[in-house]
CSV table of C-alpha atoms in Angstrom, one decimal:
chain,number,residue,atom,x,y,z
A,1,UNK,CA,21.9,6.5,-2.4
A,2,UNK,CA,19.1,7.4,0.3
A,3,UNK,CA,15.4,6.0,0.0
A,4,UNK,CA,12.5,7.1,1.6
A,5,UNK,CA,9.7,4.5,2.3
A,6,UNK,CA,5.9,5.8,3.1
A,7,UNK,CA,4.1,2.4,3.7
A,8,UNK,CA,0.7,4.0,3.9
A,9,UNK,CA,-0.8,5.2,0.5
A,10,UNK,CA,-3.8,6.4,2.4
A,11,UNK,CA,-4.9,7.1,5.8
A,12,UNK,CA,-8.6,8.4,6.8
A,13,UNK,CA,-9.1,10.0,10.2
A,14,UNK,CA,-12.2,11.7,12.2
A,15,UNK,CA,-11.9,15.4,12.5
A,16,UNK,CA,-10.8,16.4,15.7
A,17,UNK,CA,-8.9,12.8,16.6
A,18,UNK,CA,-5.8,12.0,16.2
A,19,UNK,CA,-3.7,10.4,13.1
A,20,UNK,CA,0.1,9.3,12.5
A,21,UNK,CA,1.7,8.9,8.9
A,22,UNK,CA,4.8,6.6,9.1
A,23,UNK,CA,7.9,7.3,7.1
A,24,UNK,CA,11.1,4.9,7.6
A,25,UNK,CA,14.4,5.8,5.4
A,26,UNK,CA,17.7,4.5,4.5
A,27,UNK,CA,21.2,5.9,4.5
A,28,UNK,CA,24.5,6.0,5.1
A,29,UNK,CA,25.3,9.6,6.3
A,30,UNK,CA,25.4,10.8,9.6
A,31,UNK,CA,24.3,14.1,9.4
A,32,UNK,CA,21.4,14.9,7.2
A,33,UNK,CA,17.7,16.3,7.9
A,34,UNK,CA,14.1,15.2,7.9
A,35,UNK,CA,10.8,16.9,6.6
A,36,UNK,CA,7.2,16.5,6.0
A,37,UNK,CA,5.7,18.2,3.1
A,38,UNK,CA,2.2,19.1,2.9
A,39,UNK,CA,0.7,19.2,-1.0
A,40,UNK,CA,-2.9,20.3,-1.0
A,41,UNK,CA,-4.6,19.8,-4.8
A,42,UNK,CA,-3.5,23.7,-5.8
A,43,UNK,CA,0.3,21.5,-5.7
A,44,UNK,CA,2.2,23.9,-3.6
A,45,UNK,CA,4.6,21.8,-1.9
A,46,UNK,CA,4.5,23.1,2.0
A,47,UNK,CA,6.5,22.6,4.7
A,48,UNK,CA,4.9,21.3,8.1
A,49,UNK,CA,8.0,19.9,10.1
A,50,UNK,CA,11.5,19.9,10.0
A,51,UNK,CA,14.0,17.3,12.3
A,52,UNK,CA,18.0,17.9,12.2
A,53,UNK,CA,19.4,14.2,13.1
A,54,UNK,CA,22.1,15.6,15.7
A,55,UNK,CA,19.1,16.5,17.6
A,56,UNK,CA,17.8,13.9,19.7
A,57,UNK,CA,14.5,16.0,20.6
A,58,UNK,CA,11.4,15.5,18.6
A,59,UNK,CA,10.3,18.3,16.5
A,60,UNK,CA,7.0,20.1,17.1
A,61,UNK,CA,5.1,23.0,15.7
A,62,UNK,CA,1.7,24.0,17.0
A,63,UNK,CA,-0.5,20.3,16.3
A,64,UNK,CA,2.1,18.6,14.4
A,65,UNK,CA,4.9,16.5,15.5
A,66,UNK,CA,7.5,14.0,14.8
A,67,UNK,CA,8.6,10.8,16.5
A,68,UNK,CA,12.1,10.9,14.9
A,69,UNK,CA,13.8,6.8,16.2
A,70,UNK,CA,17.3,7.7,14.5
A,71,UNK,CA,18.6,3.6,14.8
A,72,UNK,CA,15.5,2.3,13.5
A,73,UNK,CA,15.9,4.9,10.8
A,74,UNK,CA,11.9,5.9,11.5
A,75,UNK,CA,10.3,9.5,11.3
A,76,UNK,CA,6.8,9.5,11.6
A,77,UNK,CA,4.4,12.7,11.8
A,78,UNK,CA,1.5,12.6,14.5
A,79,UNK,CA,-1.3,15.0,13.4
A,80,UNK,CA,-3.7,15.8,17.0
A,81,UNK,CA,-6.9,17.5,16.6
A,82,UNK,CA,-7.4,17.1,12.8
A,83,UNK,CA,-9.0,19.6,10.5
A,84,UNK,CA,-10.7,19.8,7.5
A,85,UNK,CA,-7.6,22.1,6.3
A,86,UNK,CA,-5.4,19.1,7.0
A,87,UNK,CA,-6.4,17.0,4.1
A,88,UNK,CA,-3.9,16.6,1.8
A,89,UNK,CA,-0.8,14.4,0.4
A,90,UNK,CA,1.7,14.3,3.0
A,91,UNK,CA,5.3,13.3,1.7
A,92,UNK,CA,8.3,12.5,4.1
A,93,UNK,CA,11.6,14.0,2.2
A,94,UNK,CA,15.1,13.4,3.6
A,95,UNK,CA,17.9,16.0,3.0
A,96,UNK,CA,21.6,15.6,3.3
A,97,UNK,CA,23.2,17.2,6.0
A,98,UNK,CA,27.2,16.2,4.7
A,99,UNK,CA,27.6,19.3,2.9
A,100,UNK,CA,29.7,19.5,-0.7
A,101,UNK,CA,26.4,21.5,-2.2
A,102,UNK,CA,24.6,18.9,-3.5
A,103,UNK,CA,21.0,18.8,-1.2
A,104,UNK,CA,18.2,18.4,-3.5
A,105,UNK,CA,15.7,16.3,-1.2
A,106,UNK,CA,14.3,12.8,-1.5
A,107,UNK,CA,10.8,12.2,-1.2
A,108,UNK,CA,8.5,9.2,-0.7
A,109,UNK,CA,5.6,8.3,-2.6
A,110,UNK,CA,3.2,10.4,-0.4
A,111,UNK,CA,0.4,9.1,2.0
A,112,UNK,CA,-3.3,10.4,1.1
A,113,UNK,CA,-4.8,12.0,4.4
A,114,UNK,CA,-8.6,12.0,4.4
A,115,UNK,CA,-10.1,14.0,7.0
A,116,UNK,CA,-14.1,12.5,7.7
A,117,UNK,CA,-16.2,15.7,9.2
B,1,UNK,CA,8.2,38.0,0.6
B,2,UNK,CA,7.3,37.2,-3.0
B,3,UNK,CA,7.3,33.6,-2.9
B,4,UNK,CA,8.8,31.5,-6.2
B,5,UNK,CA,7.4,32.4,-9.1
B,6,UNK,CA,6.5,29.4,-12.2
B,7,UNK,CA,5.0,29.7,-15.7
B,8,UNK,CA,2.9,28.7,-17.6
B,9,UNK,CA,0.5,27.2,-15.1
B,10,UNK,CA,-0.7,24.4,-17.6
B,11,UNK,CA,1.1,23.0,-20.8
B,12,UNK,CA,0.0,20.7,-23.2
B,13,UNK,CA,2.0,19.4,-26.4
B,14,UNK,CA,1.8,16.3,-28.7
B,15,UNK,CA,5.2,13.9,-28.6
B,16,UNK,CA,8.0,15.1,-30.2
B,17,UNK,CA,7.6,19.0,-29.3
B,18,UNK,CA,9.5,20.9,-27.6
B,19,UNK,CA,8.5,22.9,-24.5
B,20,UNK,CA,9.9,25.4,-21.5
B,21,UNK,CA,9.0,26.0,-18.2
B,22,UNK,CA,10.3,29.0,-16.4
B,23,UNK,CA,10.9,30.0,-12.5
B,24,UNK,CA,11.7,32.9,-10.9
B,25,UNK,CA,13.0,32.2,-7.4
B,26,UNK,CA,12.6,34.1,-3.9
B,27,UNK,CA,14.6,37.3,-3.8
B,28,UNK,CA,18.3,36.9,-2.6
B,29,UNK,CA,18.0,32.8,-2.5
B,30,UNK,CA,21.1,31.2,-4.3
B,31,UNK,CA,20.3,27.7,-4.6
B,32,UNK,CA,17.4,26.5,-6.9
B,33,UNK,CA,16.3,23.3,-7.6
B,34,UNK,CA,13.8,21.7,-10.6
B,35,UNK,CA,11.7,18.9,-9.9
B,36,UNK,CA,9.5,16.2,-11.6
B,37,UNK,CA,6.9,15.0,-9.7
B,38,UNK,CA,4.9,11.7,-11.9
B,39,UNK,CA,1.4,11.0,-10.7
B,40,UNK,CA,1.1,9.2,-7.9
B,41,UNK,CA,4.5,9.6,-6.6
B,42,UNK,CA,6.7,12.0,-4.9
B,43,UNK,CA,9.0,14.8,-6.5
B,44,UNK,CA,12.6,13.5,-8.4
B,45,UNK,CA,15.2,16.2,-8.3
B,46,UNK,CA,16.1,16.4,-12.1
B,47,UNK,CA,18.4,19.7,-11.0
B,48,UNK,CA,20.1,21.8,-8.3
B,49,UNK,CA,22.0,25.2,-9.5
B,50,UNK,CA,23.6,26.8,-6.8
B,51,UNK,CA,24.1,31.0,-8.4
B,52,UNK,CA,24.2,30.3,-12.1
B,53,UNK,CA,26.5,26.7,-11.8
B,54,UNK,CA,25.1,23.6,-11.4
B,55,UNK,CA,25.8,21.1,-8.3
B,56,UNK,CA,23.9,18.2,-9.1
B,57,UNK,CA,22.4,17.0,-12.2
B,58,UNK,CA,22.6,13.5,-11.9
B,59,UNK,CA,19.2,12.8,-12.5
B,60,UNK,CA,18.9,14.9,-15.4
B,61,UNK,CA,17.8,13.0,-18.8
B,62,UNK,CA,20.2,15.0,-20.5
B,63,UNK,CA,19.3,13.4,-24.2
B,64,UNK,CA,16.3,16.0,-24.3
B,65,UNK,CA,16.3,17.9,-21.3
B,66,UNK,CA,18.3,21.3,-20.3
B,67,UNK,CA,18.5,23.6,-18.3
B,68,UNK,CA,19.8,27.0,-17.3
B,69,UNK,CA,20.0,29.7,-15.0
B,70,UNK,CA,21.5,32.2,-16.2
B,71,UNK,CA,22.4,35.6,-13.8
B,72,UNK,CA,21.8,33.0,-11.1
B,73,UNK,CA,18.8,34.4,-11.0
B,74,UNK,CA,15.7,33.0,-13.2
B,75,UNK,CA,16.1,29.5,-14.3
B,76,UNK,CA,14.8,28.0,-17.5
B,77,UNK,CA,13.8,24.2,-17.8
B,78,UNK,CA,13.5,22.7,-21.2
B,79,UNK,CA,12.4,19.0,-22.7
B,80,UNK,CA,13.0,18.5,-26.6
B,81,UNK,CA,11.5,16.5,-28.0
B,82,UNK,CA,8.9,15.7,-25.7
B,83,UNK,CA,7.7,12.1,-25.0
B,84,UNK,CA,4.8,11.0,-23.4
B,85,UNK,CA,6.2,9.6,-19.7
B,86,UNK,CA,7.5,13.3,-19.7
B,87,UNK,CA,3.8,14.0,-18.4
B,88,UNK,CA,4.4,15.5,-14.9
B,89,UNK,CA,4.2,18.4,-12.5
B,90,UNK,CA,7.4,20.7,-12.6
B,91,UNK,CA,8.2,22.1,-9.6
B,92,UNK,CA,10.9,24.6,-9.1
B,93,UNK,CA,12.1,25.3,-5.4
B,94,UNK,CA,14.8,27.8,-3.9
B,95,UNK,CA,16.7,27.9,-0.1
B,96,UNK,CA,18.7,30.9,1.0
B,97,UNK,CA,21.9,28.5,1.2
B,98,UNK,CA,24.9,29.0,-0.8
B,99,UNK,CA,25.9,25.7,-0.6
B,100,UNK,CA,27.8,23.5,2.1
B,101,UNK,CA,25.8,22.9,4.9
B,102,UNK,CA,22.3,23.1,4.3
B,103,UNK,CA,20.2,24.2,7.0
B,104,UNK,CA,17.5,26.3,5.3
B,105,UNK,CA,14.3,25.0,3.8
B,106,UNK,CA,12.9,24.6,0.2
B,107,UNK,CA,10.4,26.9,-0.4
B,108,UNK,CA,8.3,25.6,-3.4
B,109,UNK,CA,6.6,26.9,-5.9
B,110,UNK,CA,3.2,26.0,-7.8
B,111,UNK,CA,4.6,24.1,-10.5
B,112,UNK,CA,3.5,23.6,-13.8
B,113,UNK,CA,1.8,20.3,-14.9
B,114,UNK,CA,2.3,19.3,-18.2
B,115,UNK,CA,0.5,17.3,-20.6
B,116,UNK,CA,1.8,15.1,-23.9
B,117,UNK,CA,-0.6,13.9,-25.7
């Protein structure tokens, strides 16, 4: 079975520096996918960033990327130029890629961003 | 696009009742998945239908939980009786895959966050 680890219950950042959330995981399968979720109080989960493990290039979109270290089984999400907007639980979630249907994701605990104005 | 759709918003029961969540997922998406999601930790997949069958259910306390989805549309979740570490946020998701190799993300609902008193 996979495991995801989220070492950091919370992390508190400056707005407008820069913060990075770590996320290790275990498994056995080759092909599978990586994601940060974003879950503000309202509980919507959302997605920020997705990483396919065949693909050795780190994942950005717009402020948010990954540093995705496939042997060390590491996939950590740097936030640059935080916002107010970004405070939230951030949860890493692994997905397998080995098809046969089943795909329902594994999450960590969650790490508790604080953004300080 | 209509994102998923959950009811009711809040629930609260005593122990020993019985109680249903229901989900309505994005238009034209055949996989949906329920989740529980404790305080303080990350969503468990309890179930993943993919149309109106189920692939995984694994994680399913199957003593006094059910669910269906019947049409392969709409999904029902239901816990009887209730006990009290059934006190969680349910959170129903949906992807546009069929099944196989799963390259499309979750998109989440609000969930509903039920109470046992």
């Amino acid at each position: 079975a996979q495991t995801v680890t989220q070492s950091q219950p919370e992390m508190s950042v400056q707005e407008a520096e820069t913060v990075t959330l770590s996320c290790t995981y275990d498994t056995s399968e080759s092909d599978y996918y990586l994601f940060w979720y974003k879950q503000p109080p309202s509980r919507q989960m959302i997605l920020v960033i997705r990483q396919e493990a065949y693909k050795q290039q780190n994942a950005t979109e717009n402020r948010f990327s990954v540093n995705f270290q496939k042997a060390a089984k590491s996939f950590s999400l740097k936030i640059s130029d935080s916002q107010l907007g970004d405070a939230a639980m951030y949860f890493c979630a692994y997905r397998s890629g080995e098809g046969g249907g089943a795909d329902g994701l594994t999450f960590g605990k969650g790490t508790h961003l604080i953004i300080q104005p | 696009e209509a994102g998923v759709a959950q009811s009711p918003r809040y629930k609260i029961i005593e122990k020993r009742q019985s109680v249903a969540f229901w989900c309505n997922p994005i238009s034209g998406h055949a996989t949906l998945y329920w989740y529980q999601q404790i305080l303080g930790q990350g969503p468990k997949l309890l179930i993943q239908f993919q149309n109106n069958g189920v692939v995984d259910d694994s994680q399913l306390p199957k003593d006094r939980f059910s669910a269906e989805r019947l049409k392969g549309v709409d999904s029902t979740l239901k816990i009887q009786p209730a006990k009290l570490e059934d006190s969680a946020v349910y959170l129903c998701a949906s992807s546009l895959d069929v099944g196989g190799y799963s390259n499309q993300p979750q998109h989440f609902g609000d969930g509903t966050r039920l109470s046992i008193l």
